[in-house]
Amino acid sequence: MTEKTIIRPEPLVIERHFDAPRAIVFQAWTTADHMKNWFSPEHFTTPEAVIECRPGGRFDLCMQAPDGQKFWNHGRFIDVVENESLSFEAGAHVDDSGNAPFAVRTFVTFTDDGDGSLMSVRQEYEIYDESAKAMIGGAPEGWRTTLDKLEHEVARING
Amino acid sequence: MLNESPSLDRVFHALADSTRRAMVERLALRPMSVSELASPFAMSLPAVMQHLAVLEESGLVRSHKAGRVRTCRIDTETFGRVERWTADCRSEWEGRLDKLEDYVNTLKGQQK
């Protein structure tokens, strides 16, 4: 195998306040039925989700585009601390030689914030292909519209 | 050359974006599915699909759907049109420079 340069673009960091206890937000992140209601960008849906909320457990989600195309994202939980934090590694598309061309780790923390809670998402990237780096550009907007849906879902759970 | 202007507008518009150029570079390696192209950034999918639509409209990229997978590839014919356009511009200039060289040589001859 040839030596590859690892590119580490600037991590993506997003924070959001919720008018709900952090246990509710944590629940929305760690239950498949809830994830199906929000974990996809605007105009997309999440028809399928397998969430095994424990270290090493599956974090598999299927996003469906408006035109019907389905995109599976396979991941694994790295660490889970109930109502406090969770992290997962996004599944890479493994190429023919068995190499994953990238790694994405997502760290989510939940803290109290006044009457509600503050959620922070930090996403770190390792890329082995310079041209793949450009694809990160759309991630902040995708996350923003996704977290808008999370806000609705949290409000719905919270009653 | 003029008749191709509208389609060249779309081609150069499509290429006037670094993300779309990066997508073209990746597709130049080999055909890829949309999900592979968007990897590893699931949240970028909407943006990637929008960029792909622009690339397809320009003719630089073609895609076909087999089952649930849409595969994208470079359309070399469109790249050929871009190449011909730049080659035409270059040969036009080279022609003029050749004439200039001849003219300078003529002047030199007259001064002797």
Tab-separated table of C-alpha atoms in Angstrom:
chain	number	residue	atom	x	y	z
A	1	MET	CA	0.000	0.000	0.000
A	2	THR	CA	1.346	3.400	-0.911
A	3	GLU	CA	1.855	6.045	1.725
A	4	LYS	CA	-1.039	8.487	1.728
A	5	THR	CA	-1.147	12.003	3.090
A	6	ILE	CA	-3.900	12.542	5.591
A	7	ILE	CA	-5.732	15.831	5.203
A	8	ARG	CA	-7.473	17.166	8.301
A	9	PRO	CA	-9.792	20.026	7.337
A	10	GLU	CA	-11.055	22.418	9.992
A	11	PRO	CA	-13.601	20.587	12.205
A	12	LEU	CA	-17.193	21.656	11.921
A	13	VAL	CA	-18.693	22.955	15.175
A	14	ILE	CA	-22.382	23.714	15.636
A	15	GLU	CA	-24.203	24.621	18.830
A	16	ARG	CA	-27.904	24.855	19.414
A	17	HIS	CA	-30.107	25.713	22.361
A	18	PHE	CA	-33.242	23.684	23.050
A	19	ASP	CA	-36.202	24.615	25.242
A	20	ALA	CA	-36.163	21.096	26.683
A	21	PRO	CA	-34.120	19.124	29.199
A	22	ARG	CA	-30.974	17.538	27.809
A	23	ALA	CA	-32.364	14.049	28.516
A	24	ILE	CA	-35.004	14.692	25.851
A	25	VAL	CA	-32.451	15.861	23.287
A	26	PHE	CA	-30.267	12.846	24.103
A	27	GLN	CA	-33.290	10.602	23.597
A	28	ALA	CA	-33.947	12.154	20.187
A	29	TRP	CA	-30.359	11.269	19.191
A	30	THR	CA	-30.314	7.715	20.477
A	31	THR	CA	-33.680	6.219	19.515
A	32	ALA	CA	-34.212	4.945	15.976
A	33	ASP	CA	-37.873	6.003	15.867
A	34	HIS	CA	-36.922	9.561	16.796
A	35	MET	CA	-33.915	9.656	14.472
A	36	LYS	CA	-36.199	8.743	11.564
A	37	ASN	CA	-38.135	11.930	12.247
A	38	TRP	CA	-35.199	14.293	11.902
A	39	PHE	CA	-31.758	12.970	10.928
A	40	SER	CA	-31.584	14.227	7.333
A	41	PRO	CA	-31.255	17.629	5.642
A	42	GLU	CA	-34.223	19.651	4.416
A	43	HIS	CA	-36.344	17.958	1.692
A	44	PHE	CA	-34.776	14.604	2.563
A	45	THR	CA	-36.392	11.907	4.692
A	46	THR	CA	-34.939	9.180	6.909
A	47	PRO	CA	-36.968	6.052	6.091
A	48	GLU	CA	-34.698	3.634	7.975
A	49	ALA	CA	-32.450	3.761	11.037
A	50	VAL	CA	-30.631	1.219	13.178
A	51	ILE	CA	-29.376	2.789	16.396
A	52	GLU	CA	-27.612	0.606	18.984
A	53	CYS	CA	-26.784	3.118	21.666
A	54	ARG	CA	-23.630	1.630	23.208
A	55	PRO	CA	-19.907	1.735	22.402
A	56	GLY	CA	-19.371	-0.259	19.207
A	57	GLY	CA	-23.115	-0.291	18.495
A	58	ARG	CA	-24.484	0.411	15.034
A	59	PHE	CA	-25.287	3.935	13.889
A	60	ASP	CA	-26.833	3.208	10.500
A	61	LEU	CA	-29.174	5.596	8.773
A	62	CYS	CA	-30.746	5.769	5.373
A	63	MET	CA	-31.409	9.181	3.890
A	64	GLN	CA	-33.780	9.493	0.989
A	65	ALA	CA	-33.549	12.315	-1.526
A	66	PRO	CA	-36.654	14.021	-2.968
A	67	ASP	CA	-36.177	12.026	-6.196
A	68	GLY	CA	-36.327	8.732	-4.267
A	69	GLN	CA	-32.601	7.927	-4.228
A	70	LYS	CA	-31.555	6.267	-0.996
A	71	PHE	CA	-28.232	6.886	0.709
A	72	TRP	CA	-27.119	4.611	3.538
A	73	ASN	CA	-24.671	5.947	6.099
A	74	HIS	CA	-23.065	3.247	8.183
A	75	GLY	CA	-21.413	4.145	11.435
A	76	ARG	CA	-20.453	2.897	14.868
A	77	PHE	CA	-20.872	4.464	18.257
A	78	ILE	CA	-17.497	5.195	19.794
A	79	ASP	CA	-18.650	6.267	23.233
A	80	VAL	CA	-21.932	6.976	25.003
A	81	VAL	CA	-22.513	8.714	28.348
A	82	GLU	CA	-26.235	8.852	29.030
A	83	ASN	CA	-27.705	12.360	28.766
A	84	GLU	CA	-24.200	13.856	28.549
A	85	SER	CA	-22.383	12.918	25.406
A	86	LEU	CA	-22.112	10.553	22.508
A	87	SER	CA	-19.708	10.072	19.661
A	88	PHE	CA	-19.752	8.029	16.526
A	89	GLU	CA	-17.576	7.286	13.572
A	90	ALA	CA	-19.296	7.601	10.229
A	91	GLY	CA	-18.970	4.628	7.993
A	92	ALA	CA	-16.664	5.161	5.121
A	93	HIS	CA	-17.348	3.941	1.661
A	94	VAL	CA	-14.757	1.217	1.388
A	95	ASP	CA	-13.129	1.039	-2.026
A	96	ASP	CA	-12.228	-2.085	-3.981
A	97	SER	CA	-8.854	-2.412	-2.303
A	98	GLY	CA	-10.529	-2.425	1.107
A	99	ASN	CA	-9.297	1.029	2.049
A	100	ALA	CA	-11.623	3.611	3.508
A	101	PRO	CA	-10.817	6.916	1.787
A	102	PHE	CA	-11.812	8.981	4.799
A	103	ALA	CA	-12.941	8.985	8.413
A	104	VAL	CA	-15.505	11.248	10.034
A	105	ARG	CA	-15.920	11.389	13.799
A	106	THR	CA	-18.814	13.244	15.356
A	107	PHE	CA	-18.848	14.294	19.000
A	108	VAL	CA	-22.103	15.498	20.538
A	109	THR	CA	-22.410	16.945	24.035
A	110	PHE	CA	-25.523	17.879	25.986
A	111	THR	CA	-25.388	20.397	28.842
A	112	ASP	CA	-27.908	22.338	30.906
A	113	ASP	CA	-28.557	25.829	29.611
A	114	GLY	CA	-30.939	27.947	31.671
A	115	ASP	CA	-34.347	26.275	31.587
A	116	GLY	CA	-33.346	24.192	28.606
A	117	SER	CA	-30.209	22.622	27.246
A	118	LEU	CA	-27.324	23.283	24.929
A	119	MET	CA	-26.230	20.748	22.362
A	120	SER	CA	-22.866	20.954	20.660
A	121	VAL	CA	-21.875	18.990	17.578
A	122	ARG	CA	-18.237	18.751	16.590
A	123	GLN	CA	-17.330	16.889	13.440
A	124	GLU	CA	-13.738	15.964	12.618
A	125	TYR	CA	-12.586	14.802	9.226
A	126	GLU	CA	-9.681	12.782	7.936
A	127	ILE	CA	-9.456	12.672	4.185
A	128	TYR	CA	-6.986	10.867	1.974
A	129	ASP	CA	-8.102	12.477	-1.265
A	130	GLU	CA	-7.689	16.232	-1.790
A	131	SER	CA	-10.637	16.486	-4.170
A	132	ALA	CA	-12.999	15.004	-1.546
A	133	LYS	CA	-12.282	17.994	0.677
A	134	ALA	CA	-14.487	20.269	-1.420
A	135	MET	CA	-17.523	18.193	-0.450
A	136	ILE	CA	-17.395	19.553	3.102
A	137	GLY	CA	-18.657	22.907	1.819
A	138	GLY	CA	-22.296	21.896	1.972
A	139	ALA	CA	-22.099	20.301	5.422
A	140	PRO	CA	-22.868	23.373	7.608
A	141	GLU	CA	-26.050	24.145	5.641
A	142	GLY	CA	-27.043	20.465	5.710
A	143	TRP	CA	-26.545	20.344	9.478
A	144	ARG	CA	-28.470	23.577	9.964
A	145	THR	CA	-31.588	22.301	8.198
A	146	THR	CA	-31.232	18.929	9.929
A	147	LEU	CA	-31.082	20.538	13.380
A	148	ASP	CA	-34.163	22.592	12.512
A	149	LYS	CA	-35.941	19.248	12.234
A	150	LEU	CA	-34.389	18.094	15.518
A	151	GLU	CA	-35.830	21.172	17.176
A	152	HIS	CA	-39.303	20.175	16.005
A	153	GLU	CA	-38.779	16.592	17.122
A	154	VAL	CA	-37.551	17.657	20.570
A	155	ALA	CA	-40.546	19.986	20.935
A	156	ARG	CA	-42.837	17.117	19.921
A	157	ILE	CA	-41.320	14.685	22.482
A	158	ASN	CA	-41.329	17.340	25.163
A	159	GLY	CA	-45.034	17.923	24.524
B	1	MET	CA	-17.710	28.763	-32.743
B	2	LEU	CA	-20.437	31.339	-32.101
B	3	ASN	CA	-23.210	28.751	-32.355
B	4	GLU	CA	-21.730	26.927	-29.387
B	5	SER	CA	-21.762	30.009	-27.157
B	6	PRO	CA	-24.931	29.225	-25.173
B	7	SER	CA	-23.719	25.743	-24.263
B	8	LEU	CA	-20.215	27.042	-23.525
B	9	ASP	CA	-21.835	29.543	-21.152
B	10	ARG	CA	-23.297	26.644	-19.203
B	11	VAL	CA	-20.020	24.720	-19.289
B	12	PHE	CA	-17.925	27.588	-17.964
B	13	HIS	CA	-20.574	28.493	-15.406
B	14	ALA	CA	-20.459	24.892	-14.203
B	15	LEU	CA	-16.665	25.002	-13.982
B	16	ALA	CA	-16.597	28.372	-12.219
B	17	ASP	CA	-17.011	26.706	-8.841
B	18	SER	CA	-14.227	24.949	-6.968
B	19	THR	CA	-16.532	22.273	-5.531
B	20	ARG	CA	-17.864	21.383	-8.959
B	21	ARG	CA	-14.325	21.288	-10.370
B	22	ALA	CA	-13.353	18.933	-7.551
B	23	MET	CA	-16.303	16.724	-8.452
B	24	VAL	CA	-15.185	16.700	-12.080
B	25	GLU	CA	-11.664	15.760	-10.945
B	26	ARG	CA	-13.006	12.846	-8.934
B	27	LEU	CA	-15.198	11.665	-11.792
B	28	ALA	CA	-12.227	11.914	-14.136
B	29	LEU	CA	-10.668	9.067	-12.127
B	30	ARG	CA	-13.643	6.782	-12.723
B	31	PRO	CA	-17.456	6.781	-12.759
B	32	MET	CA	-18.938	7.041	-9.277
B	33	SER	CA	-22.325	6.744	-7.650
B	34	VAL	CA	-23.852	9.878	-6.172
B	35	SER	CA	-23.388	8.537	-2.642
B	36	GLU	CA	-19.742	7.792	-3.271
B	37	LEU	CA	-19.289	11.257	-4.689
B	38	ALA	CA	-20.967	12.836	-1.660
B	39	SER	CA	-19.013	10.676	0.767
B	40	PRO	CA	-18.062	11.142	3.486
B	41	PHE	CA	-20.341	14.037	4.208
B	42	ALA	CA	-23.939	12.871	4.466
B	43	MET	CA	-25.055	16.357	5.413
B	44	SER	CA	-23.577	17.670	2.172
B	45	LEU	CA	-25.860	15.499	0.047
B	46	PRO	CA	-28.290	18.280	-0.896
B	47	ALA	CA	-25.416	20.551	-1.970
B	48	VAL	CA	-23.695	17.762	-3.898
B	49	MET	CA	-26.908	16.888	-5.730
B	50	GLN	CA	-27.444	20.530	-6.658
B	51	HIS	CA	-23.891	20.776	-7.993
B	52	LEU	CA	-24.428	17.567	-9.955
B	53	ALA	CA	-27.566	19.006	-11.534
B	54	VAL	CA	-25.549	22.005	-12.772
B	55	LEU	CA	-22.813	19.713	-14.112
B	56	GLU	CA	-25.385	17.541	-15.891
B	57	GLU	CA	-27.142	20.553	-17.372
B	58	SER	CA	-23.824	21.719	-18.811
B	59	GLY	CA	-23.242	18.333	-20.401
B	60	LEU	CA	-19.929	17.826	-18.597
B	61	VAL	CA	-21.387	14.947	-16.580
B	62	ARG	CA	-23.932	12.296	-17.495
B	63	SER	CA	-25.650	9.928	-15.130
B	64	HIS	CA	-27.764	6.842	-15.444
B	65	LYS	CA	-29.822	4.990	-12.928
B	66	ALA	CA	-29.466	1.253	-12.474
B	67	GLY	CA	-31.855	0.030	-9.819
B	68	ARG	CA	-31.510	2.421	-6.915
B	69	VAL	CA	-28.015	3.557	-7.765
B	70	ARG	CA	-27.334	6.569	-9.945
B	71	THR	CA	-23.884	6.499	-11.469
B	72	CYS	CA	-22.200	9.623	-12.815
B	73	ARG	CA	-19.528	9.838	-15.445
B	74	ILE	CA	-17.654	12.456	-17.433
B	75	ASP	CA	-18.946	13.223	-20.927
B	76	THR	CA	-15.745	13.509	-22.953
B	77	GLU	CA	-17.568	15.039	-25.927
B	78	THR	CA	-18.364	18.177	-23.933
B	79	PHE	CA	-14.772	18.419	-22.753
B	80	GLY	CA	-13.759	18.108	-26.413
B	81	ARG	CA	-15.877	21.191	-27.221
B	82	VAL	CA	-14.086	23.158	-24.473
B	83	GLU	CA	-10.738	21.991	-25.789
B	84	ARG	CA	-11.628	23.018	-29.350
B	85	TRP	CA	-12.660	26.466	-28.146
B	86	THR	CA	-9.408	27.092	-26.269
B	87	ALA	CA	-7.425	25.617	-29.178
B	88	ASP	CA	-9.203	27.980	-31.612
B	89	CYS	CA	-8.337	30.970	-29.420
B	90	ARG	CA	-4.744	29.862	-29.118
B	91	SER	CA	-4.238	29.218	-32.826
B	92	GLU	CA	-5.766	32.618	-33.600
B	93	TRP	CA	-3.133	34.252	-31.389
B	94	GLU	CA	-0.309	32.093	-32.597
B	95	GLY	CA	-1.256	33.034	-36.159
B	96	ARG	CA	-0.986	36.710	-35.299
B	97	LEU	CA	2.329	36.246	-33.522
B	98	ASP	CA	3.662	34.423	-36.572
B	99	LYS	CA	2.655	37.401	-38.712
B	100	LEU	CA	4.265	39.779	-36.219
B	101	GLU	CA	7.474	37.782	-36.354
B	102	ASP	CA	7.471	37.928	-40.158
B	103	TYR	CA	6.842	41.662	-40.050
B	104	VAL	CA	9.657	42.271	-37.560
B	105	ASN	CA	12.015	40.257	-39.741
B	106	THR	CA	10.975	42.326	-42.753
B	107	LEU	CA	11.692	45.537	-40.821
B	108	LYS	CA	15.067	44.217	-39.791
B	109	GLY	CA	15.840	43.434	-43.424
B	110	GLN	CA	14.893	46.969	-44.493
B	111	GLN	CA	17.159	48.542	-41.891
B	112	LYS	CA	20.227	46.698	-43.028
